[in-house]
Coordinates of C-alpha atoms and ligand atoms in Angstrom, one line a residue:
M413 CA 0.2 8.5 4.0
Q414 CA -2.4 6.8 6.1
S415 CA -2.5 6.5 9.8
G416 CA -2.3 3.4 11.9
I417 CA -4.8 0.7 12.5
A418 CA -4.8 -2.3 14.7
Q419 CA -6.5 -5.6 14.1
R420 CA -6.9 -8.2 16.7
A421 CA -8.1 -11.8 16.5
G422 CA -9.0 -11.1 12.9
T423 CA -11.1 -8.1 13.5
V424 CA -10.4 -4.5 12.7
T425 CA -10.1 -2.1 15.6
F426 CA -12.0 0.9 14.4
V427 CA -11.9 4.4 15.9
P428 CA -15.1 5.2 17.6
E429 CA -17.1 8.1 16.1
K430 CA -16.5 10.3 19.2
H431 CA -13.3 9.4 21.0
I432 CA -12.7 12.5 23.0
E433 CA -9.7 12.6 25.2
E434 CA -9.0 15.9 26.8
G435 CA -5.4 17.1 26.6
K436 CA -3.3 17.7 29.7
G437 CA -4.4 20.7 31.7
M438 CA -7.3 21.5 29.4
T439 CA -10.5 22.6 31.1
P440 CA -13.8 21.4 29.5
Q441 CA -14.2 24.9 28.1
S442 CA -10.8 24.7 26.4
G443 CA -11.1 20.9 25.6
P444 CA -11.0 19.5 22.1
E445 CA -14.7 20.1 21.5
A446 CA -14.5 23.8 22.4
N447 CA -11.3 24.1 20.3
F448 CA -13.1 22.4 17.4
E449 CA -16.0 24.9 17.6
R450 CA -13.4 27.7 17.7
V451 CA -11.6 26.3 14.7
K452 CA -14.8 25.9 12.7
A453 CA -15.8 29.5 13.6
Q454 CA -12.5 30.8 12.4
L455 CA -12.7 28.8 9.2
K456 CA -16.1 30.2 8.5
A457 CA -14.9 33.7 9.2
R458 CA -11.9 33.4 6.9
L459 CA -13.4 31.5 4.1
G460 CA -17.0 32.7 4.1
N461 CA -20.2 30.6 4.6
D462 CA -20.4 29.1 1.2
V463 CA -16.9 27.7 1.1
Y464 CA -17.1 26.7 4.7
S465 CA -20.3 24.7 4.3
S466 CA -19.1 23.0 1.1
W467 CA -16.0 21.6 2.7
F468 CA -16.4 21.7 6.5
G469 CA -20.1 21.5 7.1
R470 CA -20.0 17.8 7.8
M471 CA -16.6 17.6 9.6
M472 CA -16.7 16.0 13.0
I473 CA -14.2 15.1 15.7
A474 CA -13.4 11.4 15.3
E475 CA -10.7 11.1 17.9
T476 CA -8.3 13.2 19.9
S477 CA -5.6 11.6 21.9
R478 CA -2.4 13.0 23.2
G479 CA -1.7 15.5 20.6
L480 CA -3.1 13.6 17.7
I481 CA -6.4 15.0 16.5
R482 CA -8.5 13.1 13.9
L483 CA -11.4 15.0 12.2
S484 CA -13.7 12.9 10.1
V485 CA -15.5 13.8 6.9
P486 CA -18.0 11.6 5.0
T487 CA -16.1 11.0 1.7
A488 CA -12.6 10.4 0.5
F489 CA -13.0 13.3 -1.9
L490 CA -13.6 15.7 0.9
R491 CA -10.7 14.3 2.8
Q492 CA -8.4 14.7 -0.2
W493 CA -9.6 18.2 -0.9
I494 CA -9.2 19.4 2.7
N495 CA -5.8 17.7 2.9
S496 CA -4.5 19.4 -0.2
H497 CA -6.1 22.9 0.4
Y498 CA -6.8 23.4 4.1
L499 CA -4.8 21.0 6.3
D500 CA -2.1 23.5 7.1
L501 CA -4.6 26.2 8.0
I502 CA -6.6 23.7 10.2
N503 CA -3.4 22.6 12.0
E504 CA -2.4 26.3 12.6
L505 CA -5.9 27.2 13.9
W506 CA -6.0 24.1 16.1
K507 CA -2.6 24.8 17.6
Q508 CA -3.6 28.4 18.4
G509 CA -6.2 27.0 20.8
D510 CA -4.2 23.9 21.9
P511 CA -0.4 24.4 21.8
T512 CA 0.0 20.8 23.0
A513 CA -1.5 19.5 19.7
L514 CA 1.0 17.7 17.5
K515 CA -1.0 17.2 14.4
V516 CA -4.5 17.2 12.9
E517 CA -5.4 14.4 10.5
I518 CA -8.5 14.1 8.3
V519 CA -10.1 10.6 8.1
V520 CA -13.1 9.3 6.2
R521 CA -16.0 8.6 8.4
S522 CA -17.7 6.0 6.2
T523 CA -14.9 3.5 7.0
T524 CA -15.0 4.1 10.7
R525 CA -17.6 1.4 11.3
S526 CA -18.8 1.9 14.8
T527 CA -20.3 -1.5 14.7
A528 CA -16.9 -3.1 14.6
P529 CA -17.0 -6.4 16.4
S530 CA -14.2 -5.6 18.8
I531 CA -12.2 -2.8 20.1
E532 CA -9.0 -3.1 21.9
D533 CA -7.7 -1.1 24.8
E534 CA -4.1 -1.9 25.2
R535 CA -3.9 -0.8 28.7
P536 CA -4.0 -3.4 31.5
A537 CA -7.6 -4.7 31.9
A538 CA -7.5 -4.1 35.6
R539 CA -7.3 -0.4 34.9
K540 CA -10.5 -0.4 32.8
P541 CA -13.8 -0.2 34.6
E542 CA -17.0 -0.7 32.5
R543 CA -18.4 2.4 30.9
N544 CA -21.3 2.5 33.3
A545 CA -19.3 1.4 36.3
P546 CA -19.2 3.9 39.2
A547 CA -16.5 6.5 38.9
G548 CA -13.2 5.2 40.3
S549 CA -14.2 1.5 40.0
T550 CA -11.3 -0.7 39.0
T551 CA -13.4 -3.8 38.2
P552 CA -11.2 -5.9 35.8
T553 CA -12.7 -6.2 32.3
P554 CA -11.6 -8.5 29.5
S555 CA -9.0 -6.9 27.2
Y556 CA -11.2 -7.8 24.2
Q557 CA -14.0 -5.2 24.2
R558 CA -17.0 -4.9 22.0
A559 CA -17.2 -1.4 20.4
E560 CA -20.6 -0.7 21.8
K561 CA -19.2 -1.6 25.3
A562 CA -16.2 0.6 25.0
T563 CA -14.5 1.4 28.2
P564 CA -13.3 4.6 29.7
S565 CA -9.6 4.7 30.6
R566 CA -7.5 6.3 33.2
L567 CA -5.7 9.4 32.2
N568 CA -3.6 11.7 34.3
G569 CA -4.7 9.7 37.3
A570 CA -8.4 10.4 36.8
E571 CA -11.2 8.3 35.3
Q572 CA -12.7 10.2 32.5
P573 CA -15.9 8.7 31.1
G574 CA -16.3 8.4 27.3
K575 CA -12.6 7.9 26.5
Q576 CA -10.9 4.9 25.1
A577 CA -7.3 4.1 24.4
V578 CA -7.5 2.8 20.9
L579 CA -4.5 1.3 19.1
G580 CA -5.1 2.7 15.6
S581 CA -7.4 4.1 13.0
P582 CA -9.5 2.5 10.3
L583 CA -8.5 0.4 7.4
D584 CA -9.8 2.0 4.2
S585 CA -12.4 -0.5 2.9
R586 CA -11.5 0.6 -0.7
Y587 CA -8.0 -0.7 -0.4
T588 CA -8.3 -4.3 -1.5
F589 CA -6.4 -6.5 -4.0
G590 CA -9.5 -6.3 -6.2
S591 CA -9.2 -2.6 -6.5
F592 CA -5.4 -2.6 -6.9
V593 CA -4.4 -2.3 -10.5
E594 CA -1.5 -4.6 -11.3
G595 CA 1.0 -3.9 -14.1
P596 CA 4.6 -4.1 -15.1
S597 CA 5.6 -1.5 -12.4
N598 CA 4.2 -3.4 -9.5
R599 CA 3.7 -7.0 -10.6
V600 CA 6.3 -8.6 -8.4
A601 CA 5.4 -6.6 -5.3
F602 CA 1.7 -7.5 -5.9
A603 CA 2.5 -11.2 -6.3
A604 CA 4.5 -11.2 -3.1
A605 CA 1.8 -9.3 -1.3
R606 CA -0.8 -11.9 -2.3
A607 CA 1.5 -14.8 -1.3
V608 CA 1.9 -13.2 2.2
A609 CA -1.9 -12.5 2.6
E610 CA -2.6 -16.1 1.6
S611 CA 0.2 -17.4 3.8
S612 CA 1.3 -19.6 0.9
S613 CA 4.4 -21.6 1.4
S614 CA 6.4 -19.3 -0.9
A615 CA 5.7 -16.4 1.5
L616 CA 8.3 -17.8 3.9
R617 CA 10.9 -16.5 1.4
F618 CA 9.5 -13.0 1.8
N619 CA 10.0 -12.5 5.4
P620 CA 10.2 -9.6 6.1
L621 CA 8.7 -8.4 2.9
F622 CA 9.9 -4.8 2.3
I623 CA 8.0 -2.8 -0.3
H624 CA 9.4 0.6 -1.3
A625 CA 8.1 3.3 -3.7
S626 CA 8.0 7.0 -3.8
V627 CA 4.9 8.9 -2.7
G628 CA 1.4 8.0 -3.9
L629 CA 2.4 4.8 -5.8
G630 CA 0.1 2.5 -3.8
K631 CA 2.1 1.2 -0.8
T632 CA -0.6 1.9 1.7
H633 CA -3.2 0.5 -0.7
L634 CA -1.2 -2.7 -1.0
L635 CA -0.4 -3.1 2.7
Q636 CA -4.0 -2.6 3.7
A637 CA -5.1 -5.0 1.0
I638 CA -2.8 -7.6 2.6
A639 CA -4.4 -7.0 6.0
A640 CA -7.9 -7.2 4.6
E641 CA -7.3 -10.4 2.6
A642 CA -5.4 -12.1 5.5
I643 CA -8.4 -11.4 7.8
R644 CA -10.9 -12.5 5.1
L645 CA -9.1 -15.8 4.6
K646 CA -8.3 -16.5 8.3
P647 CA -10.7 -14.7 10.5
N648 CA -8.9 -15.8 13.6
A649 CA -5.5 -14.6 12.5
R650 CA -4.1 -11.8 14.5
V651 CA -3.2 -9.1 12.0
V652 CA -1.8 -5.7 13.0
Y653 CA -1.4 -2.7 10.6
L654 CA 0.3 0.3 12.0
T655 CA 2.1 3.3 10.5
A656 CA 5.6 3.8 12.0
E657 CA 4.5 7.1 13.3
Y658 CA 1.6 5.5 15.1
F659 CA 3.8 2.8 16.5
M660 CA 6.2 5.4 17.9
W661 CA 3.5 7.4 19.4
R662 CA 1.9 4.3 21.0
F663 CA 5.1 3.2 22.5
A664 CA 6.1 6.6 23.7
T665 CA 2.7 7.0 25.5
A666 CA 2.8 3.5 26.8
I667 CA 6.3 4.1 28.3
R668 CA 5.1 7.4 29.8
D669 CA 2.0 5.9 31.3
N670 CA 3.8 2.7 32.5
Y671 CA 2.0 0.1 30.5
A672 CA 4.7 -0.6 28.0
L673 CA 5.1 -4.1 29.3
H674 CA 1.4 -4.8 28.7
L675 CA 1.6 -3.3 25.2
K676 CA 4.5 -5.5 24.4
E677 CA 2.7 -8.6 25.6
Q678 CA -0.2 -7.8 23.3
L679 CA 2.1 -7.3 20.4
R680 CA 3.8 -10.6 21.1
D681 CA 1.1 -12.9 19.6
I682 CA 0.7 -11.2 16.2
D683 CA 0.6 -13.5 13.2
L684 CA 1.0 -10.7 10.6
L685 CA 2.6 -7.4 11.5
I686 CA 2.3 -4.7 8.8
I687 CA 4.2 -1.4 9.3
D688 CA 3.7 1.5 6.9
D689 CA 5.8 4.6 6.3
M690 CA 8.9 3.1 7.9
Q691 CA 10.9 6.1 7.0
F692 CA 9.3 7.9 9.9
L693 CA 10.5 5.5 12.6
Q694 CA 12.9 7.5 14.8
G695 CA 14.3 7.5 18.3
K696 CA 16.7 5.0 19.9
S697 CA 14.4 3.3 22.4
I698 CA 11.5 3.0 19.9
Q699 CA 13.8 1.5 17.3
H700 CA 15.1 -0.9 20.0
E701 CA 11.5 -2.0 20.7
F702 CA 10.7 -2.3 17.0
C703 CA 13.8 -4.4 16.4
H704 CA 13.0 -6.6 19.3
L705 CA 9.4 -7.0 18.0
I706 CA 10.5 -8.0 14.5
N707 CA 13.2 -10.3 15.8
M708 CA 10.6 -12.0 18.0
L709 CA 8.2 -12.4 15.1
L710 CA 10.7 -13.6 12.6
D711 CA 12.2 -16.0 15.1
S712 CA 8.8 -17.6 15.6
A713 CA 8.3 -17.7 11.8
K714 CA 5.5 -15.1 11.9
Q715 CA 5.2 -12.7 9.0
V716 CA 6.3 -9.1 8.9
V717 CA 5.6 -6.6 6.0
V718 CA 7.1 -3.1 5.9
A719 CA 6.8 -0.3 3.4
A720 CA 8.8 2.9 3.0
D721 CA 9.6 5.5 0.5
R722 CA 13.1 4.1 -0.1
P723 CA 15.0 0.8 0.2
P724 CA 16.1 -0.4 3.7
A725 CA 19.8 0.5 3.0
E726 CA 18.8 4.1 2.5
L727 CA 16.7 4.5 5.7
E728 CA 19.5 6.6 7.2
S729 CA 17.6 7.4 10.4
L730 CA 17.3 3.7 11.3
E731 CA 19.8 1.9 13.5
P732 CA 22.0 -0.5 11.6
R733 CA 20.6 -3.5 13.3
V734 CA 17.0 -2.6 12.3
R735 CA 18.2 -1.9 8.8
S736 CA 20.0 -5.2 8.6
R737 CA 17.0 -7.1 9.9
L738 CA 14.8 -5.4 7.2
N739 CA 17.5 -6.2 4.6
G740 CA 17.3 -9.9 5.6
G741 CA 14.1 -10.6 3.6
V742 CA 13.0 -9.4 0.2
A743 CA 12.9 -5.7 -0.8
L744 CA 10.7 -5.0 -3.8
E745 CA 10.2 -1.7 -5.5
M746 CA 7.0 -0.3 -7.1
A747 CA 7.5 2.2 -9.9
T748 CA 5.3 4.8 -11.6
P749 CA 2.3 3.2 -13.4
D750 CA 2.3 3.1 -17.2
Y751 CA -0.4 4.5 -19.4
S752 CA -2.5 1.4 -19.5
M753 CA -2.4 1.1 -15.6
R754 CA -3.3 4.7 -15.3
L755 CA -6.3 4.2 -17.6
S756 CA -7.3 1.2 -15.5
I757 CA -7.1 3.1 -12.3
L758 CA -9.2 5.9 -13.8
R759 CA -11.8 3.4 -15.2
Q760 CA -12.0 1.8 -11.8
R761 CA -12.6 5.1 -10.1
Y762 CA -15.2 6.0 -12.7
E763 CA -17.1 2.7 -12.2
T764 CA -17.2 3.2 -8.5
A765 CA -18.4 6.8 -8.8
A766 CA -21.0 5.8 -11.4
S767 CA -22.3 3.1 -9.2
E768 CA -23.0 5.7 -6.6
D769 CA -24.3 8.3 -9.1
P770 CA -25.9 6.7 -12.2
S771 CA -26.3 10.1 -13.9
L772 CA -22.5 10.4 -14.1
N773 CA -21.2 10.2 -17.6
I774 CA -17.5 10.6 -18.3
P775 CA -16.7 9.5 -21.8
E776 CA -13.8 7.1 -22.4
D777 CA -11.8 9.6 -24.5
I778 CA -11.8 12.0 -21.5
L779 CA -10.5 9.2 -19.2
S780 CA -7.9 8.3 -21.8
H781 CA -6.8 12.0 -22.1
V782 CA -6.4 12.2 -18.3
A783 CA -4.4 9.0 -18.3
Q784 CA -2.1 10.5 -20.9
A785 CA -1.8 13.9 -19.3
V786 CA -1.3 12.8 -15.7
T787 CA 1.8 10.7 -15.7
G788 CA 2.7 10.6 -12.0
S789 CA 1.4 8.6 -9.1
G790 CA -2.0 7.0 -8.3
R791 CA -2.6 9.9 -5.9
E792 CA -2.2 12.4 -8.7
L793 CA -4.6 10.5 -10.9
E794 CA -7.0 10.3 -8.0
G795 CA -6.7 14.1 -7.6
A796 CA -7.3 14.7 -11.3
F797 CA -10.3 12.4 -11.3
N798 CA -11.9 14.0 -8.3
Q799 CA -11.4 17.4 -9.7
I800 CA -13.2 16.3 -12.9
L801 CA -16.0 14.7 -10.9
F802 CA -16.5 17.8 -8.9
R803 CA -16.4 20.2 -11.8
Q804 CA -18.7 18.0 -13.8
S805 CA -21.5 18.5 -11.4
F806 CA -21.6 22.2 -12.3
E807 CA -20.6 21.9 -15.9
P808 CA -21.9 18.6 -17.4
E809 CA -20.6 19.4 -20.9
M810 CA -17.1 18.0 -21.2
S811 CA -14.5 18.4 -23.9
I812 CA -10.7 17.9 -24.0
A813 CA -10.2 21.6 -23.7
W814 CA -12.4 21.6 -20.6
V815 CA -10.3 18.8 -19.1
E816 CA -7.1 20.7 -19.9
E817 CA -8.4 23.6 -18.0
V818 CA -9.6 21.5 -15.0
L819 CA -6.3 19.7 -14.9
G820 CA -4.4 23.0 -15.0
N821 CA -6.2 23.8 -11.7
V822 CA -5.2 20.5 -10.2
Y823 CA -1.6 21.2 -10.8
R824 CA -1.8 24.8 -9.7
A825 CA -3.6 24.0 -6.4
G826 CA -3.1 20.4 -5.7
E827 CA 0.1 18.3 -5.2
P828 CA 3.2 20.3 -4.4
K829 CA 5.6 20.9 -7.3
R830 CA 8.4 18.4 -7.6
V831 CA 11.8 19.7 -6.6
R832 CA 14.6 19.0 -8.9
I833 CA 18.2 18.5 -7.9
E834 CA 19.3 21.2 -10.3
D835 CA 17.1 23.7 -8.5
I836 CA 18.6 22.7 -5.2
Q837 CA 22.1 23.1 -6.6
R838 CA 21.3 26.5 -8.1
I839 CA 19.7 27.9 -5.0
V840 CA 22.3 26.5 -2.5
A841 CA 25.2 27.8 -4.7
R842 CA 23.6 31.2 -4.8
H843 CA 23.0 31.3 -1.1
Y844 CA 26.6 30.4 -0.2
N845 CA 28.0 32.5 -3.0
V846 CA 29.8 29.7 -4.8
S847 CA 29.3 28.6 -8.4
K848 CA 27.5 25.5 -9.4
T849 CA 30.7 24.2 -11.0
E850 CA 32.5 24.6 -7.7
L851 CA 29.7 22.7 -6.0
L852 CA 30.2 19.8 -8.3
S853 CA 34.0 19.9 -8.4
N854 CA 36.4 17.9 -6.3
R855 CA 37.6 21.0 -4.4
R856 CA 37.7 20.3 -0.7
T857 CA 38.0 23.8 0.9
R858 CA 35.6 24.5 3.7
T859 CA 33.8 27.2 1.8
I860 CA 32.8 24.6 -0.8
V861 CA 32.5 21.5 1.2
K862 CA 29.7 22.8 3.5
P863 CA 27.4 24.1 0.7
R864 CA 28.0 20.8 -1.2
Q865 CA 27.0 18.8 1.8
V866 CA 24.0 21.0 2.5
A867 CA 22.9 20.6 -1.2
M868 CA 23.3 16.8 -1.0
Y869 CA 21.4 16.7 2.2
L870 CA 18.6 18.8 0.7
A871 CA 18.5 16.6 -2.4
K872 CA 18.0 13.6 -0.2
V873 CA 15.2 15.1 2.0
M874 CA 13.4 17.1 -0.7
T875 CA 13.5 14.7 -3.7
P876 CA 12.7 11.0 -4.0
R877 CA 16.2 10.4 -5.5
S878 CA 18.3 7.5 -4.2
L879 CA 21.8 8.1 -2.7
P880 CA 23.6 6.7 -5.7
E881 CA 21.6 8.9 -8.0
I882 CA 22.4 12.0 -6.0
G883 CA 26.0 11.0 -5.9
R884 CA 26.0 10.8 -9.7
R885 CA 24.3 14.2 -10.0
F886 CA 27.0 15.7 -7.7
G887 CA 29.9 15.1 -10.0
G888 CA 29.9 11.3 -9.9
R889 CA 30.4 10.8 -6.2
D890 CA 29.9 7.6 -4.4
H891 CA 26.7 7.0 -2.5
T892 CA 28.7 6.7 0.8
T893 CA 29.9 10.3 0.3
V894 CA 26.2 11.4 0.0
L895 CA 25.3 9.4 3.1
H896 CA 28.2 11.0 5.0
A897 CA 26.9 14.4 4.0
V898 CA 23.4 13.6 5.0
R899 CA 24.5 12.4 8.4
K900 CA 26.8 15.3 8.9
I901 CA 24.2 18.0 8.1
E902 CA 21.6 16.1 10.2
G903 CA 24.0 16.1 13.1
L904 CA 24.9 19.7 12.7
S905 CA 21.4 20.9 12.5
G906 CA 20.4 18.8 15.5
A907 CA 23.2 20.4 17.6
D908 CA 23.2 23.9 16.2
N909 CA 20.1 26.0 16.0
T910 CA 21.6 28.5 13.5
M911 CA 22.3 25.6 11.1
A912 CA 18.8 24.2 11.6
Q913 CA 17.4 27.7 10.7
E914 CA 19.7 27.9 7.7
I915 CA 18.4 24.6 6.4
E916 CA 14.8 25.6 7.0
L917 CA 15.4 28.9 5.1
L918 CA 16.9 27.0 2.2
K919 CA 14.1 24.5 2.1
R920 CA 11.6 27.4 1.9
L921 CA 13.6 29.2 -0.8
I922 CA 13.8 25.9 -2.8
A923 CA 10.1 25.2 -2.4
E924 CA 9.2 28.7 -3.5
Q925 CA 11.6 29.0 -6.4
A926 CA 11.8 25.5 -7.8
Ligands
ATP878 N1 -1.8 0.2 -8.6 C1 -2.8 1.0 -8.1 N2 -4.1 0.5 -8.3 C2 -5.1 1.2 -7.8 N3 -5.0 2.4 -7.1 C3 -3.7 2.8 -6.8 C4 -2.6 2.2 -7.3 N4 -1.5 2.9 -6.9 C5 -2.0 3.9 -6.3 N5 -3.3 3.9 -6.2 C6 -4.2 4.9 -5.5 O1 -3.4 6.1 -5.4 C7 -3.7 6.7 -4.1 C8 -2.4 6.8 -3.3 O2 -1.9 5.5 -3.0 P1 -1.3 5.2 -1.5 O3 -1.8 6.1 -0.5 O4 -1.4 3.7 -1.3 O5 0.2 5.6 -1.8 P2 1.5 5.5 -0.9 O6 2.5 4.9 -1.7 O7 1.2 4.8 0.4 O8 1.8 7.0 -0.6 P3 2.6 7.7 0.6 O9 4.0 7.4 0.4 O10 2.3 9.1 0.4 O11 2.1 7.1 1.9 C9 -4.7 5.7 -3.4 O12 -6.0 6.2 -3.5 C10 -4.5 4.4 -4.1 O13 -5.7 3.7 -4.1

């Protein structure tokens, strides 16, 4: 998952290299910079100097703002490695020093172009004095700001120099149509994405365009490619790319700080709105705003593109009217890449890496072996390739056996294991002391119904399986039965702490034992 980004008047709004916004009640000594130093010192103490400097030596604060902390590293490889090996630890260490922190994200610094032509502050202009204006000045400034003239903003009633309210984070410059490998599993989605980016007449049929696929299959890549291409073709178009999480967070803070109206006005004139990771959109008022926004855009024939890990009908946390609006356009699925797509993705990664390091030499048979062995998502392929790249710098001699060993490491230490529905059924049945046969039976006694509903719920949240598929795997039940179970358990764990703890425990057992 990628974080949000905003583009305005055809220009990307990039996060400034040092966007420091001190959290509520934090003193300078306990502010983000001090906490960052403390986290780095703890990482060094825990991991040793060598490991520390390999992975964290060049890590910097990119942005901190109301609970969201972005740390930047110079390469995508570092970001990926830190994400898969150290992100939980960093989050834990950060929260020890700042309990108000919600999450830490790692971003790639090279794409945070500080020379971006414009930067947007979505607060009312009248609240934004120029950077060098005297403290407390409320001189109105235009809402379109140049990056180098970034303005401080008012927080907690005080002007705090050096801070900006930024509506997003960078587009990844690698994510273009040119670098997106097209094949049978994504051809239709790719064609629709191109039509939207080119605002061809056929694009009207795809509004909203809804793209769904399970994790790592290229949704973010495709969505960002649409944004990049739309801007390239129409530099004056107003294109906004946001993750649902970012959208929620922006609205929540705007409401809290009384500038929701202003934010809404700014969102009104968008030509192309792109929302990623829609499955994370939660909360009644936020959904209300979102629905209002897409209604407004669709009514004025503007384009909306949405991506999620499941089709609109299965986004159970969404209000029916949001779901129905999303259902009103075209929903297209992207599936797992086949062998030849996987090989093309790897070849492309290799060409890019070789252009940066001409001494690199990964023979075609090695790439082909990786494409055969790693059959999952683009993200898994990327992880495998990065692992080979990294290890090759120490051990230039490559063989198939060597690759096998390296890939073994990827799967031991990298992506989490996939949870299977059978594992969930086995572990839930054991936990509630019922048999698996009873779990799948038609018996409706309370002692069986609850474990069955819990197991269905866990199958939905812990696997990428669709509701109908889960229904089939639970003794041929209808998808509405599964949906009912999911809602029931969601409701119970929201209302009852013991139930919530039970679910957490089961999730842990399944993750450990699957
Ligand atoms: N068809 C493809 N062509 C080229 N690269 C791809 C393709 N599919 C996936 N990738 C690469 O795989 C990685 C993961 O893709 P991406 O982040 O877009 O997945 P996602 O579907 O958004 O995942 P998530 O659901 O976790 O957000 C990226 O580096 C992306 O470039």
